[in-house]
Coordinates of C-alpha atoms and ligand atoms in Angstrom, one line a residue:
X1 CA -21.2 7.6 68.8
X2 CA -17.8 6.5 68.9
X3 CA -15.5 6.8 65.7
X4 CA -18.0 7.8 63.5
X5 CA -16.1 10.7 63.0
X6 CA -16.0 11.2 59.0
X7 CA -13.4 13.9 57.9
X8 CA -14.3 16.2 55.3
X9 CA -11.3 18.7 56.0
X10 CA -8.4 19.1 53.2
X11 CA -6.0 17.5 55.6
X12 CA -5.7 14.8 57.2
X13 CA -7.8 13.2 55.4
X14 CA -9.8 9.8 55.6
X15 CA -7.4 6.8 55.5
X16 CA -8.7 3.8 54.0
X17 CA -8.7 0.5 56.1
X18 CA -5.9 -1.2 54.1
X19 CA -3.5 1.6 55.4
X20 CA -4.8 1.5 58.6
X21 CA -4.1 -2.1 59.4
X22 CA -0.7 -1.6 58.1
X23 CA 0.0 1.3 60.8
X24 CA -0.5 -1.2 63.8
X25 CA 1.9 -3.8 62.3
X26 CA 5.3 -4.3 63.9
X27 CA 8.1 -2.0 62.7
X28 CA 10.7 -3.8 61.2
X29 CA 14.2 -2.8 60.7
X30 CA 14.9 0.2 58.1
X31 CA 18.5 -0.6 57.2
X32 CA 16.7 -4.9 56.4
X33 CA 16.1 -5.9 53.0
X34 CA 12.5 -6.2 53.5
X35 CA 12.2 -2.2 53.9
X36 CA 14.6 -1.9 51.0
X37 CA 12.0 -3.6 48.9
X38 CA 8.9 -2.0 50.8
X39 CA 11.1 1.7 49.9
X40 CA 12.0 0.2 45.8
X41 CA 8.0 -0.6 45.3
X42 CA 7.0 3.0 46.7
X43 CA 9.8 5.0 44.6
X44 CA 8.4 3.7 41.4
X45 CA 5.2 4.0 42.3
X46 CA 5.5 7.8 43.4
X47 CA 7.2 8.4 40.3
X48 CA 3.9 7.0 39.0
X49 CA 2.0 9.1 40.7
X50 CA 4.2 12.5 40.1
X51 CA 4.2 11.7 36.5
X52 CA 8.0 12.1 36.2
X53 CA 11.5 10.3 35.8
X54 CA 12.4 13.3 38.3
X55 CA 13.8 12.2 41.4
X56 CA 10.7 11.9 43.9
X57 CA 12.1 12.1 47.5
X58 CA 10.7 11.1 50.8
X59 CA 11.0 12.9 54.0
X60 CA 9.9 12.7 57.5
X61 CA 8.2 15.9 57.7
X62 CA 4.9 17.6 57.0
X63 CA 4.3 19.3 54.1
X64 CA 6.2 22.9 55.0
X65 CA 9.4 20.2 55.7
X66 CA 8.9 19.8 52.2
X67 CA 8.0 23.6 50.8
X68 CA 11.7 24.8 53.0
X69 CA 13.9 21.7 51.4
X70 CA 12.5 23.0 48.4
X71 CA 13.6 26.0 49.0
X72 CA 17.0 25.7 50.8
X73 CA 18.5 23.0 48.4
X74 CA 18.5 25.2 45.1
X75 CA 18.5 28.6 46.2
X76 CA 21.5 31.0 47.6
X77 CA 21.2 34.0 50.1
X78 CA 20.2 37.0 48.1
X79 CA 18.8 35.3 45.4
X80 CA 15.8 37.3 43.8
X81 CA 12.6 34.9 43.5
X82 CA 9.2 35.7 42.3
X83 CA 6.3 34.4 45.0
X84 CA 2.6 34.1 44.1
X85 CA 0.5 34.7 47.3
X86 CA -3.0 34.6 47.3
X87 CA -3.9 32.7 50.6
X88 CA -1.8 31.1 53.4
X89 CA -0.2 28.3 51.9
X90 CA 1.1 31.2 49.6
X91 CA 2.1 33.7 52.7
X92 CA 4.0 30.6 53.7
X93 CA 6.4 30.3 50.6
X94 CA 7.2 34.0 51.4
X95 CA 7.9 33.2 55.0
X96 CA 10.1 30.4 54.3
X97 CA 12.0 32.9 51.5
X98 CA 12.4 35.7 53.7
X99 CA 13.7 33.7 56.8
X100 CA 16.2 32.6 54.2
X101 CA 17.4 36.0 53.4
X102 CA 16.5 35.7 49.8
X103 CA 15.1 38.7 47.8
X104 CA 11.4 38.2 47.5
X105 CA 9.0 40.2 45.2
X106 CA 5.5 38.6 45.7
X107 CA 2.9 38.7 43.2
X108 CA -0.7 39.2 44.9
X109 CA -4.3 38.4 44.3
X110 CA -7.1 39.0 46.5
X111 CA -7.8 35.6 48.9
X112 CA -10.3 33.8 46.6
X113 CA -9.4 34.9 43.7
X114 CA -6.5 33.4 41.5
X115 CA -3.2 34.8 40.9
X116 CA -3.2 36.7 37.3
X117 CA -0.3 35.0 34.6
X118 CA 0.0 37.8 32.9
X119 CA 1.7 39.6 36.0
X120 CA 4.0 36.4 36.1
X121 CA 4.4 37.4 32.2
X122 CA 5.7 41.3 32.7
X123 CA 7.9 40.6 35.5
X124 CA 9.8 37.9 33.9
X125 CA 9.8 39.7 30.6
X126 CA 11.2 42.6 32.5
X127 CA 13.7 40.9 34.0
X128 CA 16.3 40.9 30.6
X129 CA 19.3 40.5 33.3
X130 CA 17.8 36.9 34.2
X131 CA 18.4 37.9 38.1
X132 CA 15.0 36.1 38.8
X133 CA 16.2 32.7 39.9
X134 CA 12.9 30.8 40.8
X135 CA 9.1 31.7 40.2
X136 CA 7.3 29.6 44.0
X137 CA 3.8 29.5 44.1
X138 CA 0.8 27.2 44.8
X139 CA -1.3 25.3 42.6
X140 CA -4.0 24.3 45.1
X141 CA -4.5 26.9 47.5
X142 CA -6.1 24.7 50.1
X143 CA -6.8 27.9 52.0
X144 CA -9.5 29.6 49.9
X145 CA -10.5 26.3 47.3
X146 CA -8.6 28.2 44.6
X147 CA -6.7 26.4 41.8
X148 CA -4.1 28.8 40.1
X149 CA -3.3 28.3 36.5
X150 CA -0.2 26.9 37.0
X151 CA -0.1 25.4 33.5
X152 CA 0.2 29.2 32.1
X153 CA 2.3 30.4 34.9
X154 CA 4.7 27.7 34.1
X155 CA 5.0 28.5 30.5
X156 CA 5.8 32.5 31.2
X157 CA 8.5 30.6 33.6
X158 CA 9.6 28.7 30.5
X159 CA 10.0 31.3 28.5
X160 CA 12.4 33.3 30.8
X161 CA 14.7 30.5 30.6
X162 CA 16.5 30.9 33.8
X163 CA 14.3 30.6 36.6
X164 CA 13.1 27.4 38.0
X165 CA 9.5 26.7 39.2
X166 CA 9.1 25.8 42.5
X167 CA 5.3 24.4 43.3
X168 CA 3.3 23.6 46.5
X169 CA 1.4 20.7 44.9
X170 CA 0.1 19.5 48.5
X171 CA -3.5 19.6 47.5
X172 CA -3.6 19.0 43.7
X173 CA -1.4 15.9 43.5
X174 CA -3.1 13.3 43.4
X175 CA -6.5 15.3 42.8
X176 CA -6.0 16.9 40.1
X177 CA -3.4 17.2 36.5
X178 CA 0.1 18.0 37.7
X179 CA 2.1 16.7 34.5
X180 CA 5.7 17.1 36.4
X181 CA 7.7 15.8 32.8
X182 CA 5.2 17.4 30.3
X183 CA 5.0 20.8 32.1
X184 CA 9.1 21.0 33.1
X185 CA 8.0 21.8 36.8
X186 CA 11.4 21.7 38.8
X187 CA 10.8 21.1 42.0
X188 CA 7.1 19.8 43.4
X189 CA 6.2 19.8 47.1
X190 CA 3.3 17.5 49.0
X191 CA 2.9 15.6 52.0
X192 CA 1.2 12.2 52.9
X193 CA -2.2 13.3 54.7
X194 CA -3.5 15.0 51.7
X195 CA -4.5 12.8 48.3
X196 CA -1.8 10.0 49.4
X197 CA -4.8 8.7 52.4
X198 CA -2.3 8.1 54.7
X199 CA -1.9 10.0 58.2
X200 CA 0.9 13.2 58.6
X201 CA 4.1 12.4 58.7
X202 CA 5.8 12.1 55.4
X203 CA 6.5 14.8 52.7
X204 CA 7.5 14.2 48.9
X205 CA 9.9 16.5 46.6
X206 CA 10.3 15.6 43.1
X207 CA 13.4 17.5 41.9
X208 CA 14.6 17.9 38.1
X209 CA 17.9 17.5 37.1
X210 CA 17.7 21.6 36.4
X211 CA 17.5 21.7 39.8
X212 CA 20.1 19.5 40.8
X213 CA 22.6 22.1 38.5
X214 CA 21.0 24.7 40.7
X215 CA 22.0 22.3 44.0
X216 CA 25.6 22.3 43.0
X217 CA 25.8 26.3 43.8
X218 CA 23.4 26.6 46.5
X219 CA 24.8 28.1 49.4
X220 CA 21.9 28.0 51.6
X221 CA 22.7 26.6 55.4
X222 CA 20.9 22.9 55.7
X223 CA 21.2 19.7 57.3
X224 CA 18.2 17.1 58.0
X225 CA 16.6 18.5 54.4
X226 CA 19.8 18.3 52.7
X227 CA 18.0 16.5 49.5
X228 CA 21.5 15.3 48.2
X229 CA 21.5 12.7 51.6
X230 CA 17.9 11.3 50.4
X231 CA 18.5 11.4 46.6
X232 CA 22.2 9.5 47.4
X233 CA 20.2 6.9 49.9
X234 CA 17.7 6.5 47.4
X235 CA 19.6 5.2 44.9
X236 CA 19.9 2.4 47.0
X237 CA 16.7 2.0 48.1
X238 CA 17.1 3.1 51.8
X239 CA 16.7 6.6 53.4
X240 CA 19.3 8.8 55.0
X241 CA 17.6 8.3 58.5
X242 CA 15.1 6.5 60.2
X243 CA 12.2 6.8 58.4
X244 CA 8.9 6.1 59.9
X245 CA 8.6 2.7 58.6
X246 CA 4.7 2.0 59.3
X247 CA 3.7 5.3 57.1
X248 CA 6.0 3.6 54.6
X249 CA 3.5 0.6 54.8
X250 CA 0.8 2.4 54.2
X251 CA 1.4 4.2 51.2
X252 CA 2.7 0.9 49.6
X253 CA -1.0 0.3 50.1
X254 CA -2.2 3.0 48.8
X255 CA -0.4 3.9 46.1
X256 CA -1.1 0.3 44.9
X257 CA -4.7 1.2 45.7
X258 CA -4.3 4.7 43.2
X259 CA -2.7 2.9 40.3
X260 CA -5.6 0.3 40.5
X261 CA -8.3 3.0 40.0
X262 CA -6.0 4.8 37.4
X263 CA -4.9 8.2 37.5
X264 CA -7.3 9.5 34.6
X265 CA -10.0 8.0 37.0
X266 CA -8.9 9.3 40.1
X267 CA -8.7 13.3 38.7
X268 CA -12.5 12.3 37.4
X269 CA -13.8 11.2 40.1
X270 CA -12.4 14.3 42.4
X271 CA -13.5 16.6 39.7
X272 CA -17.1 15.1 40.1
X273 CA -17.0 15.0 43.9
X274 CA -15.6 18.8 43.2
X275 CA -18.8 19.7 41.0
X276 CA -21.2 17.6 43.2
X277 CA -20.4 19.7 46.2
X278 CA -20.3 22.9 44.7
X279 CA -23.7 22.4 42.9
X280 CA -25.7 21.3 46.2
X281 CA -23.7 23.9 48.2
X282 CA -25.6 26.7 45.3
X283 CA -28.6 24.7 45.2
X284 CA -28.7 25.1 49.6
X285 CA -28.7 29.2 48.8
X286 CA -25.1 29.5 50.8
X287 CA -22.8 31.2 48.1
X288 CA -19.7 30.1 47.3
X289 CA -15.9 31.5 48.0
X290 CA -14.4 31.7 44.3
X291 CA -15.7 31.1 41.3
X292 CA -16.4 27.9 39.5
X293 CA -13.7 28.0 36.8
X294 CA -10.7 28.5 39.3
X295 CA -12.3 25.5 41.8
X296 CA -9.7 23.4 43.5
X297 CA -10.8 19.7 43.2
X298 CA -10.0 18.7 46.6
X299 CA -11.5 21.2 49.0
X300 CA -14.4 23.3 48.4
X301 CA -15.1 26.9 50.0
X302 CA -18.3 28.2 51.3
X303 CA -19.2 31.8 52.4
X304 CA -22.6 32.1 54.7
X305 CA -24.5 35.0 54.6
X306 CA -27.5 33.9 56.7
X307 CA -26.0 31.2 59.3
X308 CA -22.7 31.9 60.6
X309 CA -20.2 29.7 59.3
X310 CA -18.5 28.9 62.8
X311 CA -22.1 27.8 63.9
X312 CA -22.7 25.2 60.6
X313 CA -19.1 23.5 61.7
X314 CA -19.8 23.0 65.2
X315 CA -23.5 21.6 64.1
X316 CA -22.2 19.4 61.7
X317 CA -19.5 18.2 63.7
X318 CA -21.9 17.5 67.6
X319 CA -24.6 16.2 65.7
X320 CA -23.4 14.6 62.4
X321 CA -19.5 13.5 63.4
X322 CA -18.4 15.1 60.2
X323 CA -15.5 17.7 60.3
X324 CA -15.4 20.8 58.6
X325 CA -12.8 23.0 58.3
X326 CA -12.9 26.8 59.1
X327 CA -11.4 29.5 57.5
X328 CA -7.8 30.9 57.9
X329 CA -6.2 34.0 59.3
X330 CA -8.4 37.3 58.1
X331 CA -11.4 34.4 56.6
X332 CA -11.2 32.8 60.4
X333 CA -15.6 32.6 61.3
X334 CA -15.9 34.3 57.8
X335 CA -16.0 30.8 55.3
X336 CA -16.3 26.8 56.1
X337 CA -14.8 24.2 54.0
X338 CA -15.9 21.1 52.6
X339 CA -12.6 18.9 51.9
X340 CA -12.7 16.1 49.1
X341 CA -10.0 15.1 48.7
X342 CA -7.9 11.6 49.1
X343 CA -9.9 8.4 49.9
X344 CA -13.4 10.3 49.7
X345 CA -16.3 9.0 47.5
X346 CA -19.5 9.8 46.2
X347 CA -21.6 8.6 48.9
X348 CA -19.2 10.8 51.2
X349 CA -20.8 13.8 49.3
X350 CA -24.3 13.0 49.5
X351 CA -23.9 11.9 53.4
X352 CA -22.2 15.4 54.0
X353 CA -24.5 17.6 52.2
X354 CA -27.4 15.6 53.6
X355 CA -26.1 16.3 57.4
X356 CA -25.5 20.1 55.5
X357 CA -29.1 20.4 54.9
X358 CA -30.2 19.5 58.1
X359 CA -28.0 21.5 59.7
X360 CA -29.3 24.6 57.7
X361 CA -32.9 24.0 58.6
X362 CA -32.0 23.3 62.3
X363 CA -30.6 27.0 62.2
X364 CA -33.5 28.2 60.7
X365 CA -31.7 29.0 57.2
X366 CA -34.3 29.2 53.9
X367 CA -33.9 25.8 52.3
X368 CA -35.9 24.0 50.1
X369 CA -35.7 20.6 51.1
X370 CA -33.9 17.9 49.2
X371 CA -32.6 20.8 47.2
X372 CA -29.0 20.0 47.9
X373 CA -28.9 15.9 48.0
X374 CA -30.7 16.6 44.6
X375 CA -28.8 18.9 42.9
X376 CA -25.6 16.7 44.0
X377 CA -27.2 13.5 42.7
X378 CA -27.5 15.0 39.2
X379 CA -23.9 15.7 39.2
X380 CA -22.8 12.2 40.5
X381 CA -25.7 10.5 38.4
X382 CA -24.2 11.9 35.1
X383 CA -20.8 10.7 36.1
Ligands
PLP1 C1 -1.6 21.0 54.0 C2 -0.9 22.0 53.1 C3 0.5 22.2 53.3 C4 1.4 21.6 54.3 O1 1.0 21.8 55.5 P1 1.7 21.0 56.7 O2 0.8 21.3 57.9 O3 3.1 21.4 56.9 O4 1.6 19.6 56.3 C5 1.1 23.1 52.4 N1 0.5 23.6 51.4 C6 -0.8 23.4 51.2 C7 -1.5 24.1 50.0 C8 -1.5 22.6 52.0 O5 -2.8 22.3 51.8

């Protein structure tokens, strides 16, 4: 049936109808005081939404546009940085690093598993000539559903002194606790089709003033993510170049829908749709990829033993019109994943692990029935 199609991937993600309608308006002008005060409204608001007095900058870019300005605006060639990897989105900050000559050391942890602090803790204590000049990692590793501990990562950061802390926040703002201020986090990384519910196309950096000391002396080569055009532009309410005015529409919308539901509601209601899923998802018999107390709140990770996971997507998707994502790289056929994140609600969940269910028994999987609608409904029941 024609758009029906319900998107459970972690990106893009649903858009609600308020942002829509706003996307088939009529661009207006971006150098006009009307998109000065559309761009005023959604600086303060993102600053809402980041937590922070930082500077939170807008680019036209996806996410990675984000992740290499992040990189190429307070870094210098040869500069030694420490790199967690422990799925693509990971792999990817040690792309970007190397490709800008700098000296990377990564720090590794199985895909699925999260990325051990302590191994942040010796090689920063160990580094008593303070030649480490950023620690870059990923909170939400959107590849494999894991959530490293930033939070504890941060502090080992702290405690070195020198370095800053460069974070790929793409799937845990707006899902989860990123405390920019509290926490000191440096520079933070996201982009628009994630938890913003808007389509692709824009990508946010918040940058702390320890980062714009670090800006003064980078020497890194840069030009369309040069942040000092955007943060100077911002100042006065326009952007550097043409932005793409309509996506600025939309996330007027919905970052006045976010601060309406509250922040403190909005990481309780993903943790719920986060504990929903992963309950039914047990209760169905299919193990899980990663462990419950390392769960990402926005996409959730499912390893099939019985049905081949390739097999469940393409099911859900020709029968149900609900998109699943697949897994990555070496997990490509291996895991499916169930993304809840953005403009997604409980009824999302229980339709999805319904059309789950009867995808399962089609394939002839062992399932008791209603197991999984049940075992979800306790968790949304209880709140
Ligand atoms: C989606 C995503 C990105 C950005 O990817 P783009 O395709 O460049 O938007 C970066 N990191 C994580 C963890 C993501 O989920």
């Amino acid at each position: 049936m024609d758009d029906k199609l319900m998107l459970m991937i972690p990106g893009p993600t649903p858009v609600p109808e308020k942002a829509l309608l706003r996307l088939g308006r009529h661009p207006i002008g971006h150098r006009s005081g009307d998109f000065s005060k559309v761009m005023a409204e959604v600086t303060e608001n993102l600053k809402w939404l980041h937590q922070t007095q930082n500077d939170v900058l807008v680019l036209a870019a996806s996410g990675t546009g984000a992740m290499e300005a992040g990189i190429i605006n307070f870094l210098s060639a040869g500069d030694r940085v420490l790199v967690g990897c422990n799925g693509k989105f990971g792999d990817r900050w040690a792309d970007v690093a190397k490709a800008y000559n700098l000296n990377v050391t990564t720090i590794e942890a199985e895909w699925g598993k999260p990325l051990d602090p302590e191994q942040f803790r010796q090689a920063l204590e160990a580094d008593a000539n303070k030649e480490i000049k950023a620690v870059i990692l990923t909170h939400s590793e959107t590849s494999t559903g894991v959530l490293n501990d930033l939070e504890t990562i941060n502090r080992h950061v702290k405690a070195h002194g020198e370095a800053l802390i460069i974070v790929d926040a793409v799937t845990s703002l707006g899902a989860c606790n990123v405390p920019i201020d509290e926490w000191g986090l440096d520079v933070v990384a996201s982009g628009s089709q994630k938890g913003y519910m808007i389509p692709p196309g824009l990508a946010f950096v918040s940058v702390s003033e320890k980062a714009w000391n670090a800006y003064k002396t980078s020497n890194l080569p840069r030009y369309y993510l040069d942040l000092g055009f955007y943060r100077k532009s911002a100042a006065k309410d326009t952007t550097p170049f043409t932005p793409p005015v309509n996506l600025f529409f939309a996330l007027q919308a919905t970052l006045q829908m976010m601060k309406a539901e509250g922040l403190d509601n909005i990481f309780a209601r993903h943790d719920r749709l986060k504990r929903a899923t992963r309950e039914a998802v047990k209760a169905l018999g299919l193990p899980l990829f990663g462990s419950d107390n390392c769960a990402s709140s926005a996409v959730t990770a499912v390893a099939p033993v019985s049905v081949e996971a390739e097999k469940v997507r393409s099911m859900m998707k020709s029968k149900f019109d609900i998109a699943l994502a697949g897994g990555q790289d070496h997990l490509k056929g291996k895991i499916f994943r169930i993304g809840h994140l953005g403009f997604v609600s409980d009824r999302d969940v229980v339709c999805a692990i319904g059309a789950l269910e009867a995808t399962l028994q089609a394939l002839n999987a062992d399932v008791t029935p209603g197991a999984g609608v049940t075992a979800a409904g306790r968790v949304l029941n209880a709140g």
